PDB file of C-alpha atoms in Angstrom:
ATOM      1  CA  UNK A  70      -1.039   2.082  -8.089  1.00 38.00           C
ATOM      2  CA  UNK A  71       1.155   3.869 -10.558  1.00 34.00           C
ATOM      3  CA  UNK A  72       0.141   4.947 -14.029  1.00 37.00           C
ATOM      4  CA  UNK A  73       2.197   6.379 -16.878  1.00 35.00           C
ATOM      5  CA  UNK A  74       0.323   9.612 -16.393  1.00 36.00           C
ATOM      6  CA  UNK A  75       2.088  10.033 -13.043  1.00 42.00           C
ATOM      7  CA  UNK A  76       5.156  11.049 -15.071  1.00 40.00           C
ATOM      8  CA  UNK A  77       7.539   8.687 -13.271  1.00 38.00           C
ATOM      9  CA  UNK A  78      10.315   8.961 -15.843  1.00 35.00           C
ATOM     10  CA  UNK A  79      11.938  11.872 -13.976  1.00 37.00           C
ATOM     11  CA  UNK A  80      11.146  10.835 -10.399  1.00 44.00           C
ATOM     12  CA  UNK A  81      11.156   7.662  -8.379  1.00 49.00           C
ATOM     13  CA  UNK A  82       7.955   6.478  -6.775  1.00 52.00           C
ATOM     14  CA  UNK A  83       7.697   3.500  -4.528  1.00 56.00           C
ATOM     15  CA  UNK A  84       4.505   1.844  -3.628  1.00 62.00           C
ATOM     16  CA  UNK A  85       4.140  -0.183  -0.477  1.00 63.00           C
ATOM     17  CA  UNK A  86       0.627  -1.506  -0.447  1.00 68.00           C
ATOM     18  CA  UNK A  87      -1.029  -3.318   2.396  1.00 65.00           C
ATOM     19  CA  UNK A  88      -4.302  -4.945   1.451  1.00 66.00           C
ATOM     20  CA  UNK A  89      -6.935  -6.565   3.653  1.00 62.00           C
ATOM     21  CA  UNK A  90      -7.870  -9.920   2.163  1.00 55.00           C
ATOM     22  CA  UNK A  91     -11.451 -10.178   3.382  1.00 51.00           C
ATOM     23  CA  UNK A  92     -12.437  -9.251  -0.151  1.00 48.00           C
ATOM     24  CA  UNK A  93     -10.037 -11.608  -1.950  1.00 46.00           C
ATOM     25  CA  UNK A  94     -10.013 -15.399  -2.293  1.00 44.00           C
ATOM     26  CA  UNK A  95      -7.104 -17.624  -1.486  1.00 46.00           C
ATOM     27  CA  UNK A  96      -5.252 -19.216   1.405  1.00 45.00           C
ATOM     28  CA  UNK A  97      -2.663 -17.040   3.088  1.00 48.00           C
ATOM     29  CA  UNK A  98       0.097 -17.707   5.552  1.00 51.00           C
ATOM     30  CA  UNK A  99       1.101 -15.490   8.412  1.00 57.00           C
ATOM     31  CA  UNK A 100       4.248 -13.356   8.422  1.00 73.00           C
ATOM     32  CA  UNK A 101       5.884 -11.526  11.303  1.00 77.00           C
ATOM     33  CA  UNK A 102       4.170  -8.376  12.514  1.00 81.00           C
ATOM     34  CA  UNK A 103       1.250  -8.667  10.102  1.00 82.00           C
ATOM     35  CA  UNK A 104      -0.649  -5.356  10.092  1.00 84.00           C
ATOM     36  CA  UNK A 105      -4.297  -5.237  11.124  1.00 86.00           C
ATOM     37  CA  UNK A 106      -4.717  -1.898   9.324  1.00 86.00           C
ATOM     38  CA  UNK A 107      -2.801   1.348   9.427  1.00 87.00           C
ATOM     39  CA  UNK A 108      -2.696   4.453  11.647  1.00 89.00           C
ATOM     40  CA  UNK A 109      -5.390   3.216  14.004  1.00 91.00           C
ATOM     41  CA  UNK A 110      -7.695   2.315  11.093  1.00 92.00           C
ATOM     42  CA  UNK A 111      -8.469  -1.388  11.164  1.00 92.00           C
ATOM     43  CA  UNK A 112      -9.197  -3.422   8.034  1.00 89.00           C
ATOM     44  CA  UNK A 113     -12.874  -3.302   7.077  1.00 91.00           C
ATOM     45  CA  UNK A 114     -13.576  -0.095   9.087  1.00 94.00           C
ATOM     46  CA  UNK A 115     -16.409   1.991   7.651  1.00 96.00           C
ATOM     47  CA  UNK A 116     -15.318   5.321   6.116  1.00 96.00           C
ATOM     48  CA  UNK A 117     -18.060   7.121   8.074  1.00 96.00           C
ATOM     49  CA  UNK A 118     -16.281   6.281  11.349  1.00 96.00           C
ATOM     50  CA  UNK A 119     -12.929   7.794  10.305  1.00 96.00           C
ATOM     51  CA  UNK A 120     -12.230  11.482  10.728  1.00 95.00           C
ATOM     52  CA  UNK A 121     -10.230  13.856   8.489  1.00 96.00           C
ATOM     53  CA  UNK A 122     -10.413  11.776   5.307  1.00 97.00           C
ATOM     54  CA  UNK A 123     -10.038  13.706   2.067  1.00 97.00           C
ATOM     55  CA  UNK A 124     -11.416  12.112  -1.127  1.00 97.00           C
ATOM     56  CA  UNK A 125      -8.887  11.803  -4.001  1.00 95.00           C
ATOM     57  CA  UNK A 126     -10.274   9.596  -6.769  1.00 94.00           C
ATOM     58  CA  UNK A 127     -12.228   6.472  -7.688  1.00 94.00           C
ATOM     59  CA  UNK A 128     -11.632   3.555 -10.035  1.00 91.00           C
ATOM     60  CA  UNK A 129     -13.470   0.407 -11.003  1.00 88.00           C
ATOM     61  CA  UNK A 130     -11.747  -2.838  -9.950  1.00 80.00           C
ATOM     62  CA  UNK A 131     -12.358  -6.543 -10.124  1.00 79.00           C
ATOM     63  CA  UNK A 132     -14.660  -8.678 -12.230  1.00 83.00           C
ATOM     64  CA  UNK A 133     -17.737  -6.975 -10.673  1.00 84.00           C
ATOM     65  CA  UNK A 134     -16.390  -3.458 -11.399  1.00 82.00           C
ATOM     66  CA  UNK A 135     -16.569  -2.540  -7.733  1.00 85.00           C
ATOM     67  CA  UNK A 136     -15.768   1.071  -7.002  1.00 89.00           C
ATOM     68  CA  UNK A 137     -12.462   1.565  -5.166  1.00 89.00           C
ATOM     69  CA  UNK A 138     -12.284   5.011  -3.621  1.00 94.00           C
ATOM     70  CA  UNK A 139      -8.990   6.577  -2.491  1.00 93.00           C
ATOM     71  CA  UNK A 140      -8.536   9.072   0.304  1.00 96.00           C
ATOM     72  CA  UNK A 141      -5.718  10.811   2.101  1.00 95.00           C
ATOM     73  CA  UNK A 142      -6.005  11.769   5.737  1.00 96.00           C
ATOM     74  CA  UNK A 143      -5.387  15.254   7.036  1.00 96.00           C
ATOM     75  CA  UNK A 144      -2.727  15.266   9.748  1.00 94.00           C
ATOM     76  CA  UNK A 145      -0.993  11.994   8.751  1.00 94.00           C
ATOM     77  CA  UNK A 146       2.690  11.903   9.560  1.00 94.00           C
ATOM     78  CA  UNK A 147       4.380  11.148   6.201  1.00 93.00           C
ATOM     79  CA  UNK A 148       6.963   8.675   7.375  1.00 92.00           C
ATOM     80  CA  UNK A 149       7.317   4.946   7.855  1.00 89.00           C
ATOM     81  CA  UNK A 150      10.261   4.154  10.085  1.00 90.00           C
ATOM     82  CA  UNK A 151      13.068   6.362   8.730  1.00 90.00           C
ATOM     83  CA  UNK A 152      11.560   6.646   5.248  1.00 91.00           C
ATOM     84  CA  UNK A 153       9.995   9.959   4.263  1.00 91.00           C
ATOM     85  CA  UNK A 154       6.763   9.381   2.411  1.00 91.00           C
ATOM     86  CA  UNK A 155       5.396  11.484  -0.400  1.00 90.00           C
ATOM     87  CA  UNK A 156       1.853  10.362   0.352  1.00 90.00           C
ATOM     88  CA  UNK A 157      -0.307   7.795   2.144  1.00 90.00           C
ATOM     89  CA  UNK A 158      -3.426   6.747   0.237  1.00 91.00           C
ATOM     90  CA  UNK A 159      -6.254   4.784   1.835  1.00 91.00           C
ATOM     91  CA  UNK A 160      -8.432   2.565  -0.353  1.00 90.00           C
ATOM     92  CA  UNK A 161     -12.088   1.701   0.384  1.00 92.00           C
ATOM     93  CA  UNK A 162     -14.418  -0.759  -1.354  1.00 90.00           C
ATOM     94  CA  UNK A 163     -18.089  -0.464  -0.445  1.00 90.00           C
ATOM     95  CA  UNK A 164     -16.973   2.240   2.032  1.00 94.00           C
ATOM     96  CA  UNK A 165     -14.881  -0.339   3.919  1.00 91.00           C
ATOM     97  CA  UNK A 166     -11.128   0.075   4.497  1.00 90.00           C
ATOM     98  CA  UNK A 167      -9.380  -2.245   2.089  1.00 85.00           C
ATOM     99  CA  UNK A 168      -5.852  -0.985   1.354  1.00 86.00           C
ATOM    100  CA  UNK A 169      -3.183   1.558   2.215  1.00 88.00           C
ATOM    101  CA  UNK A 170      -0.494   2.705  -0.212  1.00 87.00           C
ATOM    102  CA  UNK A 171       2.736   4.501   0.766  1.00 88.00           C
ATOM    103  CA  UNK A 172       4.620   6.444  -1.926  1.00 88.00           C
ATOM    104  CA  UNK A 173       8.102   7.918  -1.749  1.00 86.00           C
ATOM    105  CA  UNK A 174       9.631  10.477  -4.134  1.00 84.00           C
ATOM    106  CA  UNK A 175      13.215   9.336  -4.499  1.00 86.00           C
ATOM    107  CA  UNK A 176      15.584   6.393  -4.502  1.00 85.00           C
ATOM    108  CA  UNK A 177      17.066   7.176  -1.074  1.00 90.00           C
ATOM    109  CA  UNK A 178      13.639   6.924   0.586  1.00 89.00           C
ATOM    110  CA  UNK A 179      12.840   3.789  -1.409  1.00 86.00           C
ATOM    111  CA  UNK A 180      15.951   2.138   0.035  1.00 88.00           C
ATOM    112  CA  UNK A 181      14.988   3.362   3.526  1.00 91.00           C
ATOM    113  CA  UNK A 182      11.431   2.051   3.122  1.00 89.00           C
ATOM    114  CA  UNK A 183      12.675  -1.304   1.830  1.00 89.00           C
ATOM    115  CA  UNK A 184      14.914  -1.655   4.867  1.00 92.00           C
ATOM    116  CA  UNK A 185      12.090  -0.783   7.258  1.00 90.00           C
ATOM    117  CA  UNK A 186       9.692  -3.242   5.579  1.00 89.00           C
ATOM    118  CA  UNK A 187      12.276  -6.067   5.580  1.00 90.00           C
ATOM    119  CA  UNK A 188      13.108  -5.361   9.229  1.00 91.00           C
ATOM    120  CA  UNK A 189       9.438  -5.289  10.211  1.00 88.00           C
ATOM    121  CA  UNK A 190       8.004  -8.151   8.106  1.00 87.00           C
ATOM    122  CA  UNK A 191      11.029 -10.344   7.205  1.00 88.00           C
ATOM    123  CA  UNK A 192      12.708 -10.807   3.811  1.00 85.00           C
ATOM    124  CA  UNK A 193       9.518 -11.337   1.803  1.00 84.00           C
ATOM    125  CA  UNK A 194       9.089 -13.277  -1.396  1.00 86.00           C
ATOM    126  CA  UNK A 195      10.347 -11.874  -4.709  1.00 86.00           C
ATOM    127  CA  UNK A 196       7.879 -11.806  -7.600  1.00 82.00           C
ATOM    128  CA  UNK A 197      10.855 -12.615  -9.788  1.00 78.00           C
ATOM    129  CA  UNK A 198      14.644 -12.178  -9.541  1.00 78.00           C
ATOM    130  CA  UNK A 199      14.729  -9.395 -12.140  1.00 76.00           C
ATOM    131  CA  UNK A 200      12.448  -6.862 -10.427  1.00 78.00           C
ATOM    132  CA  UNK A 201      12.279  -4.867  -7.225  1.00 81.00           C
ATOM    133  CA  UNK A 202       8.939  -6.402  -6.221  1.00 83.00           C
ATOM    134  CA  UNK A 203       8.317  -8.307  -3.016  1.00 85.00           C
ATOM    135  CA  UNK A 204       5.279  -9.556  -1.196  1.00 84.00           C
ATOM    136  CA  UNK A 205       4.247 -10.898   2.198  1.00 84.00           C
ATOM    137  CA  UNK A 206       1.042 -12.880   2.519  1.00 82.00           C
ATOM    138  CA  UNK A 207      -0.679 -13.020   5.915  1.00 79.00           C
ATOM    139  CA  UNK A 208      -3.854 -14.311   7.504  1.00 80.00           C
ATOM    140  CA  UNK A 209      -5.805 -11.139   6.713  1.00 76.00           C
ATOM    141  CA  UNK A 210      -3.462  -8.945   4.708  1.00 78.00           C
ATOM    142  CA  UNK A 211      -0.897  -8.833   1.947  1.00 79.00           C
ATOM    143  CA  UNK A 212       1.999  -6.400   1.846  1.00 84.00           C
ATOM    144  CA  UNK A 213       3.517  -5.588  -1.536  1.00 83.00           C
ATOM    145  CA  UNK A 214       6.674  -3.555  -2.102  1.00 85.00           C
ATOM    146  CA  UNK A 215       7.117  -2.289  -5.689  1.00 82.00           C
ATOM    147  CA  UNK A 216       9.860  -0.113  -7.074  1.00 78.00           C
ATOM    148  CA  UNK A 217       8.890   2.394  -9.730  1.00 67.00           C
ATOM    149  CA  UNK A 218      11.950   1.260 -11.714  1.00 58.00           C
ATOM    150  CA  UNK A 219       9.761  -1.638 -12.838  1.00 53.00           C
ATOM    151  CA  UNK A 220       7.573   0.909 -14.618  1.00 49.00           C
ATOM    152  CA  UNK A 221      10.182   3.164 -16.200  1.00 43.00           C
TER     153      UNK A 221
END
């Protein structure tokens, strides 16, 4: 999740978000290699069972203003395939693992991440033909690839 306050005008950020859909309505269809979480953390895992988590921030989300808490994890390898990551952020709602966000710092690593994601999950569906936004809907997760150029 990128905000204007992240000062993205002079740097490129990419967000690849994987979200567990147990909290969201809707019918989903499987895609190849659908993730069941990230880095040995399965969707819906309780935060108390995961070691080395470092609290970052909270925000209110959804119609019920649920608290979404974000953490990083000490010792994470900051890469996904050949893409170097700036950060990996884990999201929890009601202390249950809900989402993971990968961010990169430059265009080169965005291109690398996009290639890795397309190779792993298939071509995805474009949000529209004029943006660098793609998504993959699965049985229990959704992967979203968003270029920061959409926000600049």
